[in-house]
mmCIF file of C-alpha atoms in Angstrom:
data_model
loop_
_atom_site.group_PDB
_atom_site.id
_atom_site.type_symbol
_atom_site.label_atom_id
_atom_site.label_comp_id
_atom_site.label_asym_id
_atom_site.label_seq_id
_atom_site.Cartn_x
_atom_site.Cartn_y
_atom_site.Cartn_z
ATOM 1 C CA MET D 265 19.840 -20.395 -19.726
ATOM 2 C CA ALA D 266 18.444 -16.831 -19.702
ATOM 3 C CA GLN D 267 16.952 -17.411 -23.145
ATOM 4 C CA ARG D 268 15.293 -20.597 -21.921
ATOM 5 C CA ARG D 269 13.871 -18.677 -18.947
ATOM 6 C CA GLU D 270 12.436 -16.043 -21.297
ATOM 7 C CA LEU D 271 10.858 -18.752 -23.460
ATOM 8 C CA MET D 272 9.338 -20.350 -20.367
ATOM 9 C CA LYS D 273 7.971 -17.037 -19.111
ATOM 10 C CA GLY D 274 5.863 -16.725 -22.228
ATOM 11 C CA SER D 275 4.579 -20.274 -22.076
ATOM 12 C CA ILE D 276 4.046 -20.879 -18.360
ATOM 13 C CA ASP D 277 0.261 -20.390 -18.568
ATOM 14 C CA SER D 278 -0.062 -22.882 -21.434
ATOM 15 C CA LEU D 279 2.132 -25.419 -19.624
ATOM 16 C CA LEU D 280 0.114 -25.176 -16.416
ATOM 17 C CA LEU D 281 -3.270 -25.341 -18.154
ATOM 18 C CA CYS D 282 -2.148 -28.303 -20.227
ATOM 19 C CA LEU D 283 -0.777 -30.254 -17.282
ATOM 20 C CA ILE D 284 -3.692 -29.529 -14.935
ATOM 21 C CA GLY D 285 -6.106 -30.267 -17.798
ATOM 22 C CA GLN D 286 -4.869 -33.858 -17.785
ATOM 23 C CA GLN D 287 -5.511 -34.333 -14.063
ATOM 24 C CA PRO D 288 -5.991 -32.111 -10.976
ATOM 25 C CA MET D 289 -2.665 -31.470 -9.258
ATOM 26 C CA TYR D 290 -1.152 -29.537 -6.324
ATOM 27 C CA GLY D 291 1.808 -27.158 -6.518
ATOM 28 C CA TYR D 292 4.692 -29.413 -5.575
ATOM 29 C CA GLN D 293 3.318 -32.192 -7.789
ATOM 30 C CA ILE D 294 3.125 -29.781 -10.746
ATOM 31 C CA ILE D 295 6.785 -28.816 -10.409
ATOM 32 C CA LYS D 296 7.928 -32.431 -10.206
ATOM 33 C CA GLU D 297 5.676 -33.512 -13.077
ATOM 34 C CA LEU D 298 6.840 -30.717 -15.385
ATOM 35 C CA GLU D 299 10.447 -31.552 -14.670
ATOM 36 C CA ARG D 300 9.900 -35.292 -15.163
ATOM 37 C CA ARG D 301 7.912 -35.053 -18.382
ATOM 38 C CA SER D 302 10.245 -32.511 -19.976
ATOM 39 C CA GLN D 303 13.256 -34.571 -18.877
ATOM 40 C CA GLY D 304 14.562 -31.693 -16.800
ATOM 41 C CA TYR D 305 14.059 -28.971 -19.412
ATOM 42 C CA PHE D 306 11.264 -27.174 -17.531
ATOM 43 C CA LYS D 307 12.878 -26.446 -14.186
ATOM 44 C CA PHE D 308 10.936 -23.748 -12.350
ATOM 45 C CA LYS D 309 12.107 -21.325 -9.745
ATOM 46 C CA GLU D 310 9.531 -22.844 -7.432
ATOM 47 C CA GLY D 311 8.311 -19.615 -5.901
ATOM 48 C CA THR D 312 7.160 -18.334 -9.289
ATOM 49 C CA LEU D 313 4.709 -21.213 -9.678
ATOM 50 C CA TYR D 314 2.258 -20.022 -7.017
ATOM 51 C CA PRO D 315 1.788 -16.468 -8.344
ATOM 52 C CA ALA D 316 1.066 -18.026 -11.773
ATOM 53 C CA LEU D 317 -1.440 -20.501 -10.310
ATOM 54 C CA HIS D 318 -3.184 -17.751 -8.335
ATOM 55 C CA ARG D 319 -3.295 -15.488 -11.395
ATOM 56 C CA LEU D 320 -4.929 -18.231 -13.468
ATOM 57 C CA GLU D 321 -7.347 -18.983 -10.645
ATOM 58 C CA LYS D 322 -8.271 -15.311 -10.308
ATOM 59 C CA ALA D 323 -8.866 -15.186 -14.072
ATOM 60 C CA GLY D 324 -11.305 -18.082 -13.692
ATOM 61 C CA LEU D 325 -9.202 -20.537 -15.735
ATOM 62 C CA LEU D 326 -8.362 -22.747 -12.748
ATOM 63 C CA GLY D 327 -10.199 -23.699 -9.595
ATOM 64 C CA GLY D 328 -8.537 -24.658 -6.304
ATOM 65 C CA ARG D 329 -9.779 -27.052 -3.639
ATOM 66 C CA TRP D 330 -8.206 -28.448 -0.463
ATOM 67 C CA GLN D 331 -8.137 -32.235 -0.335
ATOM 68 C CA ALA D 332 -6.698 -34.724 2.103
ATOM 69 C CA LEU D 333 -4.020 -37.166 0.899
ATOM 70 C CA PRO D 334 -4.106 -40.813 2.073
ATOM 71 C CA ASN D 335 -1.431 -39.922 4.679
ATOM 72 C CA GLY D 336 -3.793 -37.331 6.207
ATOM 73 C CA ARG D 337 -1.951 -34.265 4.891
ATOM 74 C CA GLN D 338 -3.937 -31.546 3.147
ATOM 75 C CA ARG D 339 -2.995 -30.297 -0.321
ATOM 76 C CA ARG D 340 -4.548 -27.638 -2.520
ATOM 77 C CA TYR D 341 -5.481 -29.287 -5.804
ATOM 78 C CA TYR D 342 -6.000 -27.201 -8.935
ATOM 79 C CA HIS D 343 -8.439 -28.225 -11.649
ATOM 80 C CA LEU D 344 -9.362 -26.770 -15.017
ATOM 81 C CA THR D 345 -12.617 -24.802 -15.247
ATOM 82 C CA GLU D 346 -14.890 -24.618 -18.322
ATOM 83 C CA LYS D 347 -13.341 -21.280 -19.201
ATOM 84 C CA GLY D 348 -9.883 -22.769 -18.682
ATOM 85 C CA LEU D 349 -10.707 -25.642 -20.995
ATOM 86 C CA ARG D 350 -11.789 -23.273 -23.786
ATOM 87 C CA ASN D 351 -8.633 -21.228 -23.229
ATOM 88 C CA LEU D 352 -6.501 -24.368 -23.344
ATOM 89 C CA VAL D 353 -8.004 -25.436 -26.683
ATOM 90 C CA THR D 354 -7.258 -22.009 -28.186
ATOM 91 C CA LYS D 355 -3.726 -21.958 -26.761
ATOM 92 C CA THR D 356 -2.986 -25.521 -27.915
ATOM 93 C CA ASN D 357 -4.076 -24.677 -31.471
ATOM 94 C CA GLN D 358 -1.932 -21.541 -31.434
ATOM 95 C CA TRP D 359 1.079 -23.556 -30.227
ATOM 96 C CA LEU D 360 0.593 -26.264 -32.863
ATOM 97 C CA ASP D 361 0.318 -23.658 -35.640
ATOM 98 C CA PHE D 362 3.434 -21.974 -34.288
ATOM 99 C CA LEU D 363 5.377 -25.272 -34.152
ATOM 100 C CA VAL D 364 4.363 -26.223 -37.705
ATOM 101 C CA ALA D 365 5.418 -22.786 -38.978
ATOM 102 C CA MET D 366 8.729 -22.937 -37.070
ATOM 103 C CA ASN D 367 9.444 -26.402 -38.431
ATOM 104 C CA LEU D 368 8.780 -25.225 -41.960
ATOM 105 C CA ILE D 369 11.490 -22.610 -41.508
ATOM 106 C CA ILE D 370 13.993 -24.635 -39.469
ATOM 107 C CA GLN D 371 13.686 -27.856 -41.460
ATOM 108 C CA PRO D 372 12.574 -26.864 -44.967
ATOM 109 C CA ALA D 373 11.251 -29.748 -47.036
ATOM 110 C CA SER D 374 13.770 -30.663 -49.752
ATOM 111 C CA ASP D 375 12.122 -30.442 -53.193
ATOM 112 C CA MET B 165 9.110 -26.835 11.073
ATOM 113 C CA LEU B 166 12.636 -25.395 11.330
ATOM 114 C CA THR B 167 12.950 -21.789 12.513
ATOM 115 C CA VAL B 168 14.537 -20.669 9.259
ATOM 116 C CA LEU B 169 11.578 -22.013 7.276
ATOM 117 C CA SER B 170 9.084 -20.425 9.682
ATOM 118 C CA HIS B 171 10.897 -17.098 9.275
ATOM 119 C CA TYR B 172 10.646 -17.461 5.518
ATOM 120 C CA LEU B 173 6.863 -17.964 5.753
ATOM 121 C CA ASP B 174 6.584 -15.022 8.184
ATOM 122 C CA SER B 175 8.427 -12.857 5.687
ATOM 123 C CA VAL B 176 6.012 -13.878 2.904
ATOM 124 C CA ARG B 177 3.050 -13.185 5.214
ATOM 125 C CA GLN B 178 4.305 -9.721 6.161
ATOM 126 C CA ASN B 179 4.649 -8.671 2.552
ATOM 127 C CA LEU B 180 1.447 -10.218 1.196
ATOM 128 C CA ARG B 181 -1.021 -7.532 2.402
ATOM 129 C CA LEU B 182 -4.061 -9.602 1.479
ATOM 130 C CA ASP B 183 -7.243 -10.088 3.466
ATOM 131 C CA ARG B 184 -6.908 -12.549 6.317
ATOM 132 C CA SER B 185 -8.573 -15.568 4.667
ATOM 133 C CA SER B 186 -6.591 -15.289 1.391
ATOM 134 C CA GLU B 187 -3.411 -14.734 3.382
ATOM 135 C CA SER B 188 -3.843 -17.876 5.480
ATOM 136 C CA GLU B 189 -4.677 -19.921 2.335
ATOM 137 C CA VAL B 190 -1.478 -18.768 0.611
ATOM 138 C CA ILE B 191 0.694 -19.432 3.667
ATOM 139 C CA ARG B 192 -0.862 -22.863 4.204
ATOM 140 C CA GLU B 193 -0.218 -23.757 0.584
ATOM 141 C CA LEU B 194 3.427 -22.670 0.726
ATOM 142 C CA GLU B 195 3.813 -24.487 4.025
ATOM 143 C CA THR B 196 2.637 -27.780 2.498
ATOM 144 C CA HIS B 197 5.034 -27.222 -0.420
ATOM 145 C CA ILE B 198 7.938 -26.684 1.966
ATOM 146 C CA GLU B 199 6.984 -29.775 3.971
ATOM 147 C CA ASP B 200 7.010 -31.942 0.822
ATOM 148 C CA GLU B 201 10.266 -30.532 -0.440
ATOM 149 C CA PHE B 202 11.986 -30.703 2.949
ATOM 150 C CA GLN B 203 10.945 -34.324 3.463
ATOM 151 C CA GLU B 204 12.074 -35.360 -0.022
ATOM 152 C CA LEU B 205 15.460 -33.680 0.388
ATOM 153 C CA GLN B 206 15.991 -35.352 3.745
ATOM 154 C CA GLU B 207 15.047 -38.721 2.267
ATOM 155 C CA ALA B 208 17.649 -38.064 -0.437
ATOM 156 C CA GLY B 209 20.257 -37.911 2.351
ATOM 157 C CA LEU B 210 20.593 -34.188 3.107
ATOM 158 C CA SER B 211 20.957 -32.958 6.679
ATOM 159 C CA GLU B 212 18.180 -30.834 8.212
ATOM 160 C CA GLU B 213 20.119 -27.622 7.678
ATOM 161 C CA ALA B 214 21.156 -28.441 4.121
ATOM 162 C CA ALA B 215 17.598 -29.480 3.243
ATOM 163 C CA ALA B 216 16.211 -26.218 4.641
ATOM 164 C CA ASP B 217 18.812 -24.149 2.750
ATOM 165 C CA THR B 218 18.079 -25.957 -0.521
ATOM 166 C CA CYS B 219 14.357 -25.505 0.041
ATOM 167 C CA LEU B 220 14.743 -21.746 0.434
ATOM 168 C CA THR B 221 17.051 -21.473 -2.575
ATOM 169 C CA LEU B 222 14.575 -23.363 -4.757
ATOM 170 C CA LEU B 223 11.675 -21.186 -3.584
ATOM 171 C CA GLY B 224 13.459 -17.864 -4.148
ATOM 172 C CA SER B 225 12.972 -14.470 -2.514
ATOM 173 C CA ALA B 226 10.071 -14.304 -0.028
ATOM 174 C CA LYS B 227 9.447 -10.643 -0.900
ATOM 175 C CA LEU B 228 9.288 -11.401 -4.624
ATOM 176 C CA ILE B 229 6.800 -14.267 -4.142
ATOM 177 C CA ALA B 230 4.670 -12.096 -1.842
ATOM 178 C CA ARG B 231 4.682 -9.229 -4.362
ATOM 179 C CA GLN B 232 3.753 -11.486 -7.274
ATOM 180 C CA ILE B 233 0.955 -13.169 -5.318
ATOM 181 C CA TYR B 234 -0.285 -9.726 -4.200
ATOM 182 C CA GLU B 235 -0.411 -8.639 -7.846
ATOM 183 C CA ALA B 236 -2.340 -11.799 -8.744
ATOM 184 C CA HIS B 237 -4.969 -10.977 -6.105
ATOM 185 C CA SER B 238 -4.973 -7.184 -5.954
ATOM 186 C CA GLN B 239 -6.993 -6.259 -9.020
ATOM 187 C CA GLY B 240 -10.634 -5.592 -8.108
ATOM 188 C CA SER B 241 -13.532 -6.112 -10.504
ATOM 189 C CA TRP B 242 -15.242 -3.214 -12.286
ATOM 190 C CA THR B 243 -18.158 -3.566 -9.830
ATOM 191 C CA GLN B 244 -15.771 -3.177 -6.902
ATOM 192 C CA ALA B 245 -14.122 -0.203 -8.628
ATOM 193 C CA LEU B 246 -17.506 1.475 -9.094
ATOM 194 C CA LEU B 247 -18.542 0.745 -5.510
ATOM 195 C CA ALA B 248 -15.260 2.162 -4.203
ATOM 196 C CA ALA B 249 -15.595 5.301 -6.349
ATOM 197 C CA MET B 250 -19.255 5.793 -5.396
ATOM 198 C CA PRO B 251 -18.847 7.967 -2.240
ATOM 199 C CA HIS B 252 -16.649 10.433 -4.157
ATOM 200 C CA LEU B 253 -19.013 10.444 -7.126
ATOM 201 C CA LEU B 254 -22.046 11.001 -4.859
ATOM 202 C CA PHE B 255 -20.241 13.758 -2.988
ATOM 203 C CA GLY B 256 -19.306 15.298 -6.350
ATOM 204 C CA LEU B 257 -22.914 15.123 -7.568
ATOM 205 C CA LEU B 258 -24.114 16.693 -4.317
ATOM 206 C CA PHE B 259 -22.191 19.824 -5.306
ATOM 207 C CA ALA B 260 -22.394 19.627 -9.101
ATOM 208 C CA LEU B 261 -26.214 19.466 -8.915
ATOM 209 C CA ASN B 262 -26.406 21.924 -6.029
ATOM 210 C CA TRP B 263 -28.065 19.491 -3.658
ATOM 211 C CA TRP B 264 -25.601 20.209 -0.854
ATOM 212 C CA ARG B 265 -27.936 22.748 0.825
ATOM 213 C CA GLY B 266 -30.793 20.253 1.052
ATOM 214 C CA ILE B 267 -30.807 18.680 4.506
ATOM 215 C CA GLY B 268 -32.640 15.612 3.116
ATOM 216 C CA TRP B 269 -29.856 14.858 0.634
ATOM 217 C CA LEU B 270 -27.184 15.366 3.290
ATOM 218 C CA LEU B 271 -28.952 13.054 5.744
ATOM 219 C CA GLY B 272 -29.516 10.462 3.006
ATOM 220 C CA MET B 273 -25.829 10.609 2.129
ATOM 221 C CA LEU B 274 -24.840 10.306 5.799
ATOM 222 C CA VAL B 275 -27.037 7.239 6.335
ATOM 223 C CA LEU B 276 -25.744 5.597 3.141
ATOM 224 C CA VAL B 277 -22.093 6.264 4.030
ATOM 225 C CA LEU B 278 -22.456 4.969 7.592
ATOM 226 C CA SER B 279 -24.431 1.891 6.513
ATOM 227 C CA LEU B 280 -21.913 0.867 3.865
ATOM 228 C CA ALA B 281 -18.951 1.574 6.147
ATOM 229 C CA VAL B 282 -20.401 -0.644 8.894
ATOM 230 C CA TYR B 283 -21.437 -3.333 6.384
ATOM 231 C CA GLY B 284 -17.985 -3.435 4.741
ATOM 232 C CA TRP B 285 -16.184 -3.459 8.103
ATOM 233 C CA TRP B 286 -18.071 -6.568 9.233
ATOM 234 C CA ARG B 287 -17.720 -8.256 5.839
ATOM 235 C CA GLY B 288 -13.941 -8.619 6.153
ATOM 236 C CA LYS B 289 -12.825 -5.117 5.072
ATOM 237 C CA PRO B 290 -12.840 -5.474 1.266
ATOM 238 C CA ALA B 291 -10.927 -2.853 -0.765
ATOM 239 C CA TRP B 292 -14.095 -0.933 -1.710
ATOM 240 C CA LEU B 293 -14.799 -0.193 1.966
ATOM 241 C CA PHE B 294 -12.008 2.316 2.605
ATOM 242 C CA PRO B 295 -13.315 5.365 0.685
ATOM 243 C CA TRP B 296 -16.673 4.901 2.484
ATOM 244 C CA LEU B 297 -14.832 4.572 5.778
ATOM 245 C CA GLY B 298 -13.012 7.864 5.130
ATOM 246 C CA TYR B 299 -16.294 9.711 4.579
ATOM 247 C CA SER B 300 -17.913 8.051 7.595
ATOM 248 C CA LEU B 301 -15.219 9.606 9.814
ATOM 249 C CA LEU B 302 -15.842 13.132 8.487
ATOM 250 C CA PRO B 303 -19.020 13.682 10.592
ATOM 251 C CA VAL B 304 -17.035 12.615 13.676
ATOM 252 C CA VAL B 305 -14.459 15.352 12.993
ATOM 253 C CA ALA B 306 -17.118 17.916 11.992
ATOM 254 C CA ALA B 307 -19.137 17.277 15.167
ATOM 255 C CA GLY B 308 -15.996 17.859 17.278
ATOM 256 C CA LEU B 309 -15.355 21.184 15.545
ATOM 257 C CA LEU B 310 -18.975 22.277 15.998
ATOM 258 C CA LEU B 311 -18.898 21.365 19.697
ATOM 259 C CA LEU B 312 -16.066 23.854 20.185
ATOM 260 C CA TYR B 313 -18.533 26.618 19.218
ATOM 261 C CA LEU B 314 -20.964 25.712 22.029
ATOM 262 C CA PRO B 315 -21.957 28.575 24.361
ATOM 263 C CA GLU B 316 -19.370 29.732 26.880
ATOM 264 C CA GLY B 317 -18.657 27.155 29.551
ATOM 265 C CA TRP B 318 -19.934 24.227 27.493
ATOM 266 C CA SER B 319 -16.944 23.742 25.240
ATOM 267 C CA TRP B 320 -15.331 21.701 28.065
ATOM 268 C CA VAL B 321 -17.831 18.940 27.144
ATOM 269 C CA ALA B 322 -16.136 18.749 23.762
ATOM 270 C CA ILE B 323 -12.612 18.995 25.162
ATOM 271 C CA VAL B 324 -13.013 16.535 28.045
ATOM 272 C CA ILE B 325 -15.420 13.972 26.612
ATOM 273 C CA TYR B 326 -16.048 14.155 22.886
ATOM 274 C CA ILE B 327 -12.592 14.959 21.477
ATOM 275 C CA PRO B 328 -10.712 12.191 23.381
ATOM 276 C CA LEU B 329 -13.397 9.684 22.372
ATOM 277 C CA ALA B 330 -13.342 10.836 18.755
ATOM 278 C CA LEU B 331 -9.531 10.730 18.662
ATOM 279 C CA TRP B 332 -9.546 7.215 20.112
ATOM 280 C CA LEU B 333 -12.074 6.121 17.451
ATOM 281 C CA LEU B 334 -10.056 7.695 14.608
ATOM 282 C CA TYR B 335 -6.832 6.200 15.961
ATOM 283 C CA SER B 336 -8.167 2.660 16.365
ATOM 284 C CA ILE B 337 -9.810 2.622 12.904
ATOM 285 C CA THR B 338 -6.658 4.024 11.274
ATOM 286 C CA VAL B 339 -4.395 1.489 12.996
ATOM 287 C CA LYS B 340 -6.664 -1.429 12.070
ATOM 288 C CA THR B 341 -6.736 -0.225 8.461
ATOM 289 C CA MET B 342 -2.965 0.173 8.463
ATOM 290 C CA LYS B 343 -2.472 -3.355 9.731
ATOM 291 C CA ARG B 344 -4.369 -4.585 6.674
ATOM 292 C CA ASP B 345 -2.388 -2.395 4.233
ATOM 293 C CA TRP B 346 -1.086 1.159 4.610
ATOM 294 C CA LEU B 347 -2.265 1.957 1.076
ATOM 295 C CA TYR B 348 -5.859 1.590 2.270
ATOM 296 C CA THR B 349 -5.211 4.251 4.931
ATOM 297 C CA SER B 350 -4.048 6.562 2.150
ATOM 298 C CA LEU B 351 -7.161 5.677 0.173
ATOM 299 C CA MET B 352 -9.245 6.537 3.232
ATOM 300 C CA LEU B 353 -7.500 9.896 3.694
ATOM 301 C CA LEU B 354 -7.524 10.780 -0.012
ATOM 302 C CA PRO B 355 -10.264 13.468 0.086
ATOM 303 C CA VAL B 356 -8.851 15.229 3.179
ATOM 304 C CA PRO B 357 -6.377 17.590 1.357
ATOM 305 C CA THR B 358 -9.083 18.525 -1.173
ATOM 306 C CA ILE B 359 -11.596 19.247 1.617
ATOM 307 C CA ILE B 360 -9.002 21.372 3.468
ATOM 308 C CA GLY B 361 -8.225 23.192 0.187
ATOM 309 C CA TRP B 362 -11.867 24.095 -0.423
ATOM 310 C CA PHE B 363 -12.335 25.000 3.253
ATOM 311 C CA LEU B 364 -9.442 27.485 3.057
ATOM 312 C CA ALA B 365 -10.698 28.870 -0.266
ATOM 313 C CA VAL B 366 -14.176 29.509 1.176
ATOM 314 C CA GLU B 367 -12.665 31.141 4.322
ATOM 315 C CA PRO B 368 -15.590 30.690 6.711
ATOM 316 C CA VAL B 369 -13.759 32.181 9.732
ATOM 317 C CA ASN B 370 -15.118 35.481 11.133
ATOM 318 C CA GLN B 371 -17.623 35.932 8.333
ATOM 319 C CA PHE B 372 -21.401 35.710 8.209
ATOM 320 C CA PRO B 373 -22.709 32.243 7.317
ATOM 321 C CA GLU B 374 -24.588 33.697 4.341
ATOM 322 C CA TYR B 375 -21.337 35.096 2.984
ATOM 323 C CA TRP B 376 -19.496 31.793 2.932
ATOM 324 C CA LEU B 377 -22.581 29.851 1.854
ATOM 325 C CA GLN B 378 -22.723 32.139 -1.182
ATOM 326 C CA ARG B 379 -19.074 31.451 -1.868
ATOM 327 C CA MET B 380 -19.668 27.713 -1.594
ATOM 328 C CA GLN B 381 -22.513 28.154 -4.074
ATOM 329 C CA ASP B 382 -20.111 29.893 -6.498
ATOM 330 C CA PHE B 383 -17.502 27.149 -6.192
ATOM 331 C CA ALA B 384 -19.975 24.247 -6.151
ATOM 332 C CA PRO B 385 -19.407 23.041 -9.778
ATOM 333 C CA TRP B 386 -15.645 23.004 -9.255
ATOM 334 C CA ILE B 387 -15.979 21.299 -5.873
ATOM 335 C CA GLY B 388 -18.082 18.693 -7.694
ATOM 336 C CA LEU B 389 -15.397 18.357 -10.373
ATOM 337 C CA THR B 390 -12.642 17.660 -7.810
ATOM 338 C CA PHE B 391 -14.703 14.920 -6.165
ATOM 339 C CA LEU B 392 -15.501 13.373 -9.534
ATOM 340 C CA ALA B 393 -11.727 13.335 -10.186
ATOM 341 C CA LEU B 394 -11.239 11.553 -6.844
ATOM 342 C CA GLY B 395 -13.867 9.014 -7.906
ATOM 343 C CA VAL B 396 -11.961 8.263 -11.123
ATOM 344 C CA THR B 397 -8.747 7.981 -9.075
ATOM 345 C CA VAL B 398 -10.247 5.422 -6.719
ATOM 346 C CA ALA B 399 -11.667 3.340 -9.591
ATOM 347 C CA THR B 400 -8.209 3.340 -11.232
ATOM 348 C CA PHE B 401 -6.596 2.415 -7.902
ATOM 349 C CA ILE B 402 -8.849 -0.634 -7.557
ATOM 350 C CA ARG B 403 -8.187 -1.778 -11.139
ATOM 351 C CA VAL B 404 -4.372 -1.544 -11.207
ATOM 352 C CA ARG B 405 -2.303 -4.388 -9.774
ATOM 353 C CA GLN B 406 1.109 -2.944 -8.933
ATOM 354 C CA ARG B 407 1.662 -1.127 -5.665
ATOM 355 C CA TRP B 408 3.936 1.538 -7.169
ATOM 356 C CA LEU B 409 1.216 2.369 -9.707
ATOM 357 C CA ARG B 410 -1.359 2.635 -6.930
ATOM 358 C CA VAL B 411 0.859 5.065 -4.985
ATOM 359 C CA SER B 412 1.459 7.128 -8.157
ATOM 360 C CA VAL B 413 -2.274 7.299 -8.904
ATOM 361 C CA LEU B 414 -3.031 8.623 -5.396
ATOM 362 C CA VAL B 415 -0.264 11.244 -5.441
ATOM 363 C CA MET B 416 -1.107 12.421 -8.972
ATOM 364 C CA SER B 417 -4.763 12.818 -8.062
ATOM 365 C CA GLY B 418 -3.805 14.811 -4.945
ATOM 366 C CA LEU B 419 -1.745 17.182 -7.112
ATOM 367 C CA LEU B 420 -4.499 17.436 -9.722
ATOM 368 C CA THR B 421 -7.338 18.203 -7.309
ATOM 369 C CA LEU B 422 -5.300 20.790 -5.375
ATOM 370 C CA THR B 423 -4.353 22.453 -8.674
ATOM 371 C CA ILE B 424 -8.044 22.586 -9.625
ATOM 372 C CA VAL B 425 -8.815 24.205 -6.239
ATOM 373 C CA ALA B 426 -6.043 26.789 -6.682
ATOM 374 C CA TYR B 427 -6.962 27.517 -10.312
ATOM 375 C CA TYR B 428 -10.716 27.938 -9.984
ATOM 376 C CA THR B 429 -10.656 29.936 -6.740
ATOM 377 C CA GLU B 430 -8.631 32.597 -8.602
ATOM 378 C CA GLY B 431 -6.024 33.440 -6.023
ATOM 379 C CA ARG B 432 -8.111 32.814 -2.899
ATOM 380 C CA LEU B 433 -5.685 30.041 -2.125
ATOM 381 C CA SER B 434 -2.313 31.819 -1.893
ATOM 382 C CA MET B 435 0.843 30.208 -3.305
ATOM 383 C CA PRO B 436 2.304 29.442 0.181
ATOM 384 C CA ALA B 437 -1.034 27.901 1.234
ATOM 385 C CA PHE B 438 -1.076 25.845 -1.985
ATOM 386 C CA LEU B 439 2.478 24.598 -1.408
ATOM 387 C CA ILE B 440 1.759 23.795 2.249
ATOM 388 C CA LEU B 441 -1.322 21.857 1.135
ATOM 389 C CA ILE B 442 0.783 19.811 -1.268
ATOM 390 C CA VAL B 443 3.167 18.951 1.571
ATOM 391 C CA VAL B 444 0.198 18.046 3.804
ATOM 392 C CA MET B 445 -1.209 15.899 0.993
ATOM 393 C CA LEU B 446 2.107 14.045 0.558
ATOM 394 C CA LEU B 447 2.384 13.550 4.315
ATOM 395 C CA LEU B 448 -1.180 12.240 4.583
ATOM 396 C CA LEU B 449 -0.848 9.847 1.663
ATOM 397 C CA LEU B 450 2.684 8.572 2.269
ATOM 398 C CA SER B 451 3.215 8.721 6.045
ATOM 399 C CA PRO B 452 0.998 5.622 6.628
ATOM 400 C CA ALA B 453 3.837 3.599 5.049
ATOM 401 C CA LEU B 454 6.251 4.777 7.751
ATOM 402 C CA VAL B 455 3.720 4.304 10.538
ATOM 403 C CA GLU B 456 2.966 0.782 9.302
ATOM 404 C CA ARG B 457 6.663 -0.048 9.313
ATOM 405 C CA THR B 458 6.996 1.263 12.875
ATOM 406 C CA LEU B 459 3.934 -0.711 13.997
ATOM 407 C CA ARG B 460 5.336 -3.901 12.503
ATOM 408 C CA HIS B 461 8.752 -3.283 14.035
ATOM 409 C CA THR B 462 7.137 -2.743 17.455
ATOM 410 C CA GLY B 463 4.977 -5.843 16.969
ATOM 411 C CA GLN B 464 8.011 -7.988 16.120
ATOM 412 C CA GLN B 465 9.878 -6.799 19.213
#
């Protein structure tokens, strides 16, 4: 569990950029969506999500905007900025290279 | 919202130490999160109390969230760092270039300091304001001291009218700054130990003005150096995120500047005076934390 938490710590920015890049989302929605899509693997300590979102927003990778839901409640939606999009492309490529390299070691092709 | 959840949000708010608009945004956002979570847990069949407990467990420590959000927001830009360091750098240049005897430069500096202090105060008290605010209060203190030297019979004007008014002004500005964040009070008071150090080294008491003006002239490059060091300190303070690092930067700079004063005045600042100044410096820079805690405790009661 601790190892999984350490792995997540290093990849939280990529996960958030990737998810928000697909559609603008608010905090609670992000937590639920990450959990659902990863089939429970990515389970956040919820409080740690907001510092990460604010850090990315401060760095200019995300933007935040208050919007009203159909039920009248207000939620703060995060969207990807231009800078965030460029960062996401770089990060995605790095991840894919990393995964390919890991796979080559873990599952070596039989000659 | 249940009391326990409101208390949780209050605890986050108390530890955030952000400007008012950012603070209310953060609290509103966490509040909407709690509402969603609480409702979902209740719909899943949990009682009010159990839903609130689960909510708080899932969110984690209020202090930790507040600290992490503070660190996400606290780092100022390089422009803000330069603007915050500017009064110290200008004060340093005033001495390093020997402009401190020119009344025009002093008046120009005074107008600039007061204008920026007033501007920053009405623009929501950004972090760069506080060094300017510290310098803007110096003339208030200096005028009070000068009034005490009025001809016989007139010093009561200072004692009865000016000093109470000046003390009230200093008190209300300090308290308002402390309510924002005690570290900004320390930032405001940062040059005070250095100024006291140089004042003691020059020893203006019972001497002819020309005598101590000459001594100021001799020390001017080193006075300039200490203020340049304070400028670098303030820029570093604005750029670092963690509170413990900010406190360390302030204390280290206090030690450094007082050491420069003691070293370059070649024994004019005796060892006991030097040690007392270090204690005064620590009290000035760290006591706002205790006062802030007391103010909050009183406010809660």
